[in-house]
Backbone as JSON, one array per atom type, in Angstrom:
{
  "sequence": "MSKHDRLAVVGPVEDAVRLTAGVLAEVGPSYRPFGDEELIRELAARVPGLTFSAAFGWMDVEVIPDVTTTAAWIDGDTGVEELLTLASPTSYAWPGHPGVRRWAAVTGERGELLSIAADAWSAPEVGFLAGVATHPVARGKGLSRQVCGFTTAELVKRHGRAALMVDASNAAAIAVYRRLGYTYRRVAAASVTSSA",
  "N": [[0.84, -1.18, 0.0], [0.57, 2.18, -0.86], [3.16, 2.3, -2.04], [4.79, 0.83, -0.3], [5.73, -2.15, 1.45], [3.54, -3.23, 3.8], [2.94, -4.0, 7.22], [0.28, -4.68, 8.9], [-0.64, -3.87, 12.15], [-2.32, -4.69, 15.06], [-3.92, -4.83, 18.28], [-3.22, -5.88, 21.74], [-0.4, -4.33, 23.34], [1.76, -5.93, 24.42], [1.39, -8.43, 23.15], [1.56, -7.59, 20.5], [4.2, -6.65, 20.32], [5.75, -9.01, 20.62], [4.75, -10.58, 18.45], [5.24, -8.88, 16.23], [8.05, -8.67, 16.18], [8.67, -11.36, 15.61], [7.35, -11.78, 13.13], [8.61, -9.86, 11.49], [11.16, -10.95, 11.42], [10.68, -13.1, 9.81], [9.56, -12.04, 7.36], [11.24, -10.01, 6.54], [13.16, -6.87, 6.23], [11.88, -5.05, 4.52], [9.23, -4.72, 5.08], [6.98, -2.53, 6.66], [5.82, -1.79, 9.79], [2.49, -0.83, 10.5], [-0.11, 1.01, 11.97], [-2.34, 2.03, 14.66], [-1.29, 5.12, 16.03], [-0.31, 5.29, 18.72], [0.22, 2.58, 19.36], [2.19, 1.94, 17.43], [4.25, 3.67, 18.19], [4.9, 2.51, 20.65], [5.79, -0.02, 19.76], [8.06, 0.76, 18.28], [9.66, 1.63, 20.34], [10.12, -0.71, 21.71], [10.73, -2.95, 20.12], [13.6, -4.4, 18.98], [15.73, -2.81, 16.62], [13.7, -1.49, 15.28], [12.34, 1.54, 14.15], [10.53, 4.52, 14.75], [8.76, 5.97, 12.12], [6.84, 7.81, 10.87], [3.97, 9.84, 11.56], [0.56, 10.09, 10.66], [-2.63, 10.55, 9.04], [-5.33, 8.27, 8.75], [-8.1, 8.05, 6.78], [-11.5, 7.23, 6.32], [-14.57, 6.19, 4.66], [-17.96, 5.1, 4.31], [-20.18, 5.91, 3.07], [-21.76, 7.24, 0.22], [-20.77, 10.33, -1.0], [-22.63, 13.4, -1.24], [-22.26, 15.19, -3.84], [-22.06, 17.63, -6.3], [-20.68, 17.4, -9.43], [-18.3, 17.74, -12.12], [-16.38, 15.97, -12.57], [-14.72, 13.07, -13.9], [-13.72, 9.72, -14.88], [-10.66, 9.5, -16.6], [-9.4, 8.76, -19.87], [-6.53, 6.93, -20.06], [-3.47, 8.53, -18.97], [-2.56, 11.01, -19.72], [-1.05, 14.07, -19.15], [-1.21, 13.88, -16.4], [1.18, 13.33, -14.96], [2.58, 15.72, -15.36], [0.92, 17.56, -14.01], [1.04, 16.55, -11.37], [3.79, 16.88, -10.88], [3.96, 19.64, -10.85], [2.0, 20.43, -8.9], [1.88, 18.58, -6.78], [4.39, 17.21, -5.96], [5.34, 15.33, -4.1], [3.62, 13.24, -4.09], [2.47, 9.87, -3.62], [1.21, 8.31, -5.51], [1.62, 7.79, -8.93], [1.49, 8.0, -12.51], [1.71, 4.85, -14.1], [2.92, 3.55, -11.94], [3.07, 0.58, -9.94], [-0.05, -0.74, -8.95], [-1.46, 1.64, -9.18], [-4.34, 2.39, -10.57], [-6.27, 3.95, -12.11], [-7.24, 7.26, -13.18], [-9.07, 10.11, -12.11], [-10.56, 13.19, -13.12], [-11.16, 16.74, -13.03], [-11.73, 18.79, -15.65], [-10.64, 21.57, -17.72], [-11.97, 24.06, -20.03], [-10.58, 23.58, -22.4], [-9.91, 20.98, -22.14], [-7.8, 20.59, -20.45], [-6.17, 19.31, -17.53], [-7.38, 20.09, -14.39], [-7.85, 19.34, -11.74], [-7.04, 16.37, -10.02], [-7.36, 12.88, -9.07], [-6.51, 9.62, -7.9], [-7.39, 6.14, -8.26], [-5.93, 3.92, -6.42], [-4.03, 1.18, -5.29], [-6.24, -0.19, -4.36], [-8.3, -2.58, -2.64], [-10.32, -5.6, -2.42], [-12.33, -4.98, -0.45], [-12.0, -2.32, 0.18], [-11.66, 0.73, -1.38], [-9.02, 2.76, -2.52], [-8.07, 6.09, -2.34], [-5.83, 8.31, -3.83], [-3.01, 10.42, -4.82], [-3.97, 13.08, -5.14], [-4.31, 16.21, -6.61], [-4.35, 19.67, -7.43], [-4.27, 22.11, -9.91], [-2.32, 25.05, -9.46], [-3.48, 27.5, -10.43], [-6.13, 26.9, -10.32], [-6.95, 26.55, -7.76], [-8.93, 26.88, -4.74], [-11.46, 26.87, -5.76], [-13.1, 24.78, -5.27], [-12.6, 22.48, -6.7], [-11.0, 20.29, -5.96], [-12.62, 19.1, -4.04], [-14.68, 18.3, -5.71], [-13.42, 16.39, -7.48], [-12.45, 14.57, -5.63], [-14.82, 13.86, -4.4], [-16.22, 12.62, -6.51], [-14.44, 10.45, -7.06], [-14.43, 9.16, -4.57], [-17.16, 8.41, -4.39], [-17.31, 6.58, -6.53], [-15.48, 4.62, -5.65], [-16.67, 3.76, -3.25], [-19.05, 2.68, -4.26], [-18.04, 0.5, -5.69], [-16.4, -0.94, -3.86], [-17.48, -0.76, -1.31], [-16.39, 0.77, 0.68], [-14.31, 3.63, 1.04], [-10.98, 4.87, 1.32], [-8.12, 6.74, 2.51], [-4.82, 8.11, 2.94], [-3.42, 10.79, 4.79], [-1.35, 13.61, 5.35], [-0.88, 14.64, 8.67], [-0.59, 17.34, 9.13], [-1.85, 18.61, 7.04], [-4.22, 20.5, 6.96], [-6.11, 21.71, 5.24], [-6.68, 19.74, 3.29], [-7.66, 17.7, 4.94], [-9.98, 18.93, 5.88], [-11.49, 19.07, 3.5], [-11.87, 16.31, 2.99], [-13.28, 15.57, 5.31], [-15.66, 16.99, 4.88], [-16.65, 15.46, 2.87], [-17.49, 13.28, 4.22], [-15.63, 11.57, 5.35], [-13.96, 10.01, 8.12], [-11.46, 10.67, 10.59], [-8.48, 9.07, 11.65], [-5.78, 8.65, 13.8], [-2.76, 7.4, 12.74], [0.31, 5.52, 12.24], [3.63, 4.73, 11.04], [6.39, 2.47, 11.17], [9.84, 1.62, 10.69], [12.32, -0.81, 9.76], [15.56, -0.57, 10.91], [17.78, -1.98, 11.47], [18.81, -5.41, 11.86], [16.08, -7.14, 13.09]],
  "CA": [[0.0, 0.0, 0.0], [1.33, 3.42, -0.96], [4.54, 2.01, -2.44], [5.56, 0.15, 0.73], [5.21, -3.38, 2.04], [3.03, -2.86, 5.12], [2.58, -5.03, 8.18], [-0.77, -4.1, 9.73], [-0.49, -4.33, 13.52], [-3.4, -4.33, 15.99], [-3.99, -5.68, 19.46], [-2.52, -5.45, 22.95], [1.01, -4.0, 23.11], [2.65, -7.06, 24.71], [1.26, -9.42, 22.07], [2.03, -6.98, 19.26], [5.67, -6.6, 20.36], [6.25, -10.36, 20.36], [4.39, -11.0, 17.1], [5.9, -8.03, 15.25], [9.45, -9.09, 16.1], [8.71, -12.65, 14.94], [6.95, -11.64, 11.73], [9.66, -9.14, 10.77], [12.26, -11.89, 11.2], [10.26, -13.97, 8.7], [9.28, -11.36, 6.08], [12.36, -9.15, 6.18], [13.12, -5.47, 6.6], [11.12, -4.17, 3.63], [7.89, -4.51, 5.65], [6.9, -1.43, 7.61], [4.65, -1.88, 10.66], [1.51, 0.25, 10.33], [-1.26, 0.86, 12.85], [-2.65, 3.21, 15.47], [-0.05, 5.81, 16.37], [0.17, 4.92, 20.06], [0.78, 1.23, 19.29], [3.42, 1.97, 16.63], [5.27, 4.3, 19.03], [5.31, 1.48, 21.62], [6.59, -1.01, 19.05], [9.37, 1.35, 17.96], [10.44, 1.72, 21.57], [10.34, -2.01, 22.35], [11.2, -3.99, 19.21], [14.96, -4.07, 18.55], [15.91, -2.53, 15.2], [12.54, -0.81, 14.72], [12.36, 2.99, 14.39], [9.31, 5.25, 14.39], [9.0, 6.68, 10.85], [5.98, 8.97, 10.61], [2.56, 9.83, 11.97], [-0.3, 10.7, 9.65], [-4.03, 10.21, 9.25], [-6.08, 7.33, 7.9], [-9.48, 8.52, 6.72], [-12.33, 6.35, 5.52], [-15.99, 6.5, 4.56], [-18.78, 4.05, 3.71], [-21.36, 6.57, 2.5], [-21.49, 7.98, -1.01], [-20.97, 11.75, -0.72], [-23.56, 14.16, -2.07], [-21.43, 16.22, -4.46], [-22.29, 17.94, -7.71], [-19.33, 17.42, -9.98], [-18.05, 17.48, -13.53], [-15.26, 15.02, -12.62], [-14.96, 11.78, -14.56], [-12.51, 8.95, -15.15], [-10.06, 9.9, -17.86], [-8.75, 7.7, -20.65], [-5.08, 7.05, -19.95], [-2.95, 9.41, -17.93], [-1.93, 12.17, -20.34], [-1.09, 15.3, -18.37], [-1.22, 13.62, -14.96], [2.53, 13.49, -14.41], [2.91, 17.15, -15.37], [0.18, 18.23, -12.93], [1.62, 16.11, -10.1], [5.1, 17.52, -10.74], [3.71, 21.04, -10.52], [1.13, 20.7, -7.75], [2.0, 17.61, -5.69], [5.55, 16.39, -6.31], [5.61, 14.27, -3.12], [2.56, 12.23, -4.19], [2.87, 8.47, -3.73], [0.61, 7.76, -6.73], [2.1, 8.37, -10.19], [1.15, 7.15, -13.65], [2.59, 3.73, -14.36], [3.4, 2.87, -10.74], [2.27, -0.6, -9.61], [-1.22, -0.52, -8.09], [-2.19, 2.86, -9.55], [-5.23, 1.82, -11.59], [-6.92, 4.9, -13.02], [-7.27, 8.65, -12.73], [-10.26, 10.93, -12.33], [-10.16, 14.6, -13.25], [-11.99, 17.86, -13.44], [-10.97, 19.4, -16.75], [-11.02, 22.9, -18.15], [-12.67, 24.2, -21.32], [-9.75, 23.02, -23.47], [-9.59, 19.61, -21.8], [-6.65, 20.54, -19.56], [-6.44, 18.79, -16.19], [-7.37, 21.12, -13.35], [-7.77, 18.66, -10.45], [-7.0, 14.94, -10.26], [-7.27, 11.92, -7.97], [-6.31, 8.27, -8.42], [-7.8, 4.89, -7.65], [-4.62, 3.29, -6.3], [-3.85, 0.18, -4.24], [-7.53, -0.63, -3.84], [-8.46, -3.98, -2.32], [-11.72, -5.95, -2.63], [-13.27, -4.38, 0.5], [-11.74, -0.9, 0.38], [-11.06, 1.46, -2.49], [-8.06, 3.7, -1.96], [-7.92, 7.35, -3.06], [-4.46, 8.84, -3.69], [-2.59, 11.25, -5.93], [-4.82, 14.26, -5.3], [-3.57, 17.44, -6.95], [-5.1, 20.71, -8.14], [-3.39, 23.11, -10.53], [-2.31, 26.27, -8.65], [-4.4, 28.53, -10.93], [-7.51, 26.46, -10.12], [-7.21, 26.32, -6.34], [-9.91, 27.74, -4.1], [-12.71, 26.84, -6.52], [-13.85, 23.58, -4.91], [-12.36, 21.4, -7.66], [-10.51, 19.13, -5.23], [-13.8, 18.47, -3.45], [-15.4, 17.64, -6.79], [-12.74, 15.2, -7.97], [-12.4, 13.6, -4.53], [-16.2, 13.39, -4.21], [-16.49, 11.66, -7.57], [-13.62, 9.25, -6.86], [-14.95, 8.51, -3.37], [-18.43, 7.76, -4.73], [-17.01, 5.42, -7.37], [-14.81, 3.61, -4.83], [-17.65, 3.2, -2.32], [-19.95, 1.83, -5.04], [-17.35, -0.71, -6.11], [-15.75, -1.68, -2.78], [-18.22, -0.64, -0.05], [-15.7, 1.72, 1.54], [-13.17, 4.34, 0.45], [-10.02, 5.29, 2.34], [-6.95, 7.48, 2.05], [-3.91, 8.56, 3.98], [-3.19, 12.22, 4.65], [-0.44, 14.19, 6.34], [-1.61, 15.22, 9.79], [-0.47, 18.79, 9.07], [-2.55, 19.13, 5.87], [-5.55, 20.85, 7.46], [-7.03, 22.0, 4.13], [-7.12, 18.46, 2.71], [-8.48, 17.01, 5.94], [-11.29, 19.59, 5.88], [-12.2, 18.61, 2.3], [-12.27, 14.92, 3.18], [-14.34, 15.53, 6.34], [-16.91, 17.45, 4.25], [-17.13, 14.34, 2.04], [-17.97, 12.23, 5.11], [-14.55, 10.76, 5.89], [-13.57, 10.18, 9.51], [-10.01, 10.72, 10.74], [-7.88, 8.22, 12.67], [-4.32, 8.84, 13.9], [-1.99, 6.18, 12.5], [1.74, 5.76, 12.07], [4.44, 3.64, 10.48], [7.75, 2.31, 11.67], [10.67, 0.91, 9.71], [13.43, -1.58, 10.31], [16.83, 0.09, 10.63], [18.81, -3.01, 11.6], [18.17, -6.74, 12.01], [15.18, -7.24, 14.24]],
  "C": [[0.89, 1.24, 0.0], [2.82, 3.18, -1.13], [5.37, 1.29, -1.39], [4.9, -1.18, 1.07], [4.8, -3.02, 3.46], [2.72, -4.11, 5.95], [1.56, -4.39, 9.12], [-0.7, -4.72, 11.12], [-1.65, -3.79, 14.36], [-3.3, -5.24, 17.21], [-3.24, -5.12, 20.64], [-1.02, -5.29, 22.68], [1.91, -5.21, 23.31], [2.6, -8.1, 23.59], [1.83, -8.86, 20.77], [3.55, -6.92, 19.19], [6.24, -7.96, 19.97], [5.98, -10.78, 18.91], [5.1, -10.18, 16.03], [7.35, -8.44, 15.08], [9.56, -10.42, 15.34], [8.38, -12.55, 13.46], [8.02, -10.92, 10.93], [10.87, -10.04, 10.5], [11.94, -12.81, 10.02], [10.16, -13.24, 7.37], [10.38, -10.42, 5.64], [12.1, -7.68, 6.4], [12.32, -4.54, 5.66], [9.72, -3.87, 4.18], [7.93, -3.45, 6.73], [5.66, -1.59, 8.48], [3.79, -0.61, 10.56], [0.35, -0.02, 11.26], [-1.54, 2.13, 13.61], [-1.35, 3.81, 16.0], [0.52, 5.37, 17.72], [0.83, 3.54, 20.05], [2.11, 1.23, 18.53], [4.55, 2.63, 17.43], [5.79, 3.29, 20.07], [6.18, 0.42, 20.95], [7.98, -0.48, 18.74], [10.26, 1.43, 19.19], [10.87, 0.34, 22.1], [10.85, -3.12, 21.42], [12.6, -3.6, 18.71], [15.04, -3.87, 17.02], [14.77, -1.79, 14.54], [12.57, 0.66, 15.12], [11.04, 3.6, 13.95], [9.61, 6.08, 13.15], [8.16, 7.95, 10.73], [4.59, 8.74, 11.17], [1.76, 10.57, 10.9], [-1.73, 10.29, 9.94], [-4.52, 9.18, 8.26], [-7.51, 7.84, 7.94], [-10.27, 7.53, 5.87], [-13.8, 6.72, 5.62], [-16.7, 5.33, 3.89], [-20.01, 4.62, 3.01], [-20.95, 7.35, 1.25], [-21.76, 9.47, -0.74], [-21.94, 12.39, -1.71], [-22.8, 15.36, -2.64], [-21.86, 16.4, -5.91], [-20.93, 18.13, -8.34], [-19.32, 17.22, -11.49], [-16.9, 16.49, -13.68], [-15.7, 13.72, -13.29], [-13.63, 11.03, -14.66], [-11.96, 9.4, -16.5], [-9.46, 8.68, -18.56], [-7.25, 7.91, -20.57], [-4.67, 7.97, -18.83], [-2.21, 10.63, -18.51], [-2.13, 13.42, -19.48], [-1.02, 15.11, -16.87], [0.15, 13.87, -14.35], [2.92, 14.97, -14.34], [2.2, 17.88, -14.23], [0.73, 17.82, -11.56], [2.96, 16.79, -9.85], [4.94, 18.97, -10.3], [3.04, 21.22, -9.16], [1.3, 19.76, -6.56], [3.18, 16.67, -5.93], [5.88, 15.29, -5.31], [4.53, 13.19, -3.12], [3.15, 10.83, -4.26], [2.36, 7.87, -5.04], [1.09, 8.54, -7.95], [1.69, 7.46, -11.33], [2.2, 6.05, -13.83], [3.12, 3.01, -13.14], [2.5, 1.67, -10.44], [1.13, -0.25, -8.64], [-2.0, 0.74, -8.38], [-3.04, 2.5, -10.77], [-5.77, 2.82, -12.6], [-6.98, 6.26, -12.36], [-8.6, 9.29, -13.05], [-9.79, 12.38, -12.42], [-11.36, 15.51, -13.46], [-11.15, 18.57, -14.49], [-11.5, 20.78, -17.07], [-11.68, 22.89, -19.52], [-11.9, 23.57, -22.46], [-9.32, 21.59, -23.17], [-8.38, 19.47, -20.89], [-7.06, 20.06, -18.18], [-6.32, 19.9, -15.17], [-7.22, 20.51, -11.96], [-7.88, 17.17, -10.71], [-6.98, 14.15, -8.96], [-7.19, 10.53, -8.59], [-7.03, 7.22, -7.59], [-6.5, 4.08, -7.61], [-4.57, 2.35, -5.1], [-5.16, -0.27, -3.61], [-7.53, -2.14, -3.63], [-9.95, -4.33, -2.46], [-12.7, -5.21, -1.72], [-13.01, -2.92, 0.81], [-11.06, -0.32, -0.85], [-10.17, 2.55, -1.91], [-7.87, 4.9, -2.88], [-6.52, 7.9, -2.79], [-4.2, 9.82, -4.83], [-3.43, 12.48, -6.18], [-3.96, 15.48, -5.57], [-4.5, 18.39, -7.7], [-4.11, 21.74, -8.66], [-3.46, 24.4, -9.7], [-3.29, 27.35, -9.13], [-5.86, 28.18, -10.67], [-7.86, 26.24, -8.66], [-8.23, 27.32, -5.79], [-11.26, 27.76, -4.8], [-13.55, 25.59, -6.23], [-13.61, 22.4, -5.84], [-11.82, 20.14, -7.0], [-11.67, 18.38, -4.59], [-14.58, 17.72, -4.52], [-14.73, 16.33, -7.22], [-12.65, 14.13, -6.88], [-13.79, 13.04, -4.25], [-16.57, 12.35, -5.25], [-15.75, 10.35, -7.33], [-14.11, 8.47, -5.65], [-16.23, 7.76, -3.69], [-18.19, 6.5, -5.55], [-16.38, 4.28, -6.56], [-15.79, 2.95, -3.85], [-18.62, 2.28, -3.07], [-19.3, 0.49, -5.36], [-16.87, -1.58, -4.94], [-16.52, -1.66, -1.45], [-17.62, 0.34, 0.93], [-14.59, 2.37, 0.73], [-12.28, 4.81, 1.58], [-8.87, 6.04, 1.67], [-6.05, 7.74, 3.23], [-3.57, 10.01, 3.7], [-2.2, 12.67, 5.72], [-1.25, 14.87, 7.43], [-1.6, 16.74, 9.76], [-1.24, 19.42, 7.91], [-4.02, 19.43, 6.21], [-6.55, 21.1, 6.34], [-7.56, 20.7, 3.52], [-8.03, 17.72, 3.68], [-9.88, 17.61, 5.98], [-12.11, 19.16, 4.67], [-12.72, 17.2, 2.51], [-13.37, 14.79, 4.24], [-15.69, 15.96, 5.74], [-17.5, 16.36, 3.33], [-17.58, 13.15, 2.88], [-16.89, 11.34, 5.71], [-14.34, 11.05, 7.38], [-12.06, 10.0, 9.61], [-9.56, 9.82, 11.88], [-6.37, 8.41, 12.64], [-3.62, 7.5, 13.75], [-0.53, 6.55, 12.32], [2.38, 4.55, 11.43], [5.79, 3.64, 11.15], [8.54, 1.58, 10.58], [11.81, 0.2, 10.43], [14.73, -0.89, 9.92], [18.01, -0.85, 10.81], [18.1, -4.34, 11.8], [17.34, -6.79, 13.28], [15.2, -8.63, 14.81]]
}
């Protein structure tokens, strides 16, 4: 998920510490433990070779948002890389990356991409929204809400739930997602820095 091998961790701390150490020894250092922030911080403090990497938000929704939109799935990915480079160069989702399935967009009068979002790393029971970007000249017009609303509706129809990850400091994005019905949960990831 999001370009990383993830090891989803839940449960009581003592059990999670023991199981995480054992599983990491089996699967190797490319797997990054992921779960509720408090649990991941405990794991990083107690599992040898594990370091806390980052805290962020997991947001999900099961209800189709009520959004009026001109967004639609686009054929191919022409223009997506250019818009991401300009408006969201740290995006995890990029055209051609494994798991990035398709792109939705709000387009301008000449067909230019104004705001985009991807269906990326979706699983049977949860569709995953990623790669959200809006051209700087088109910001403040509600286009991100439109493209995210469309993509969310499509993902919920297909998978029953839509989800995304967001930087905890990105208040503007979190506000957009909350208006679309998403709920926020504090999560984190850790990484292996030496043999666990």
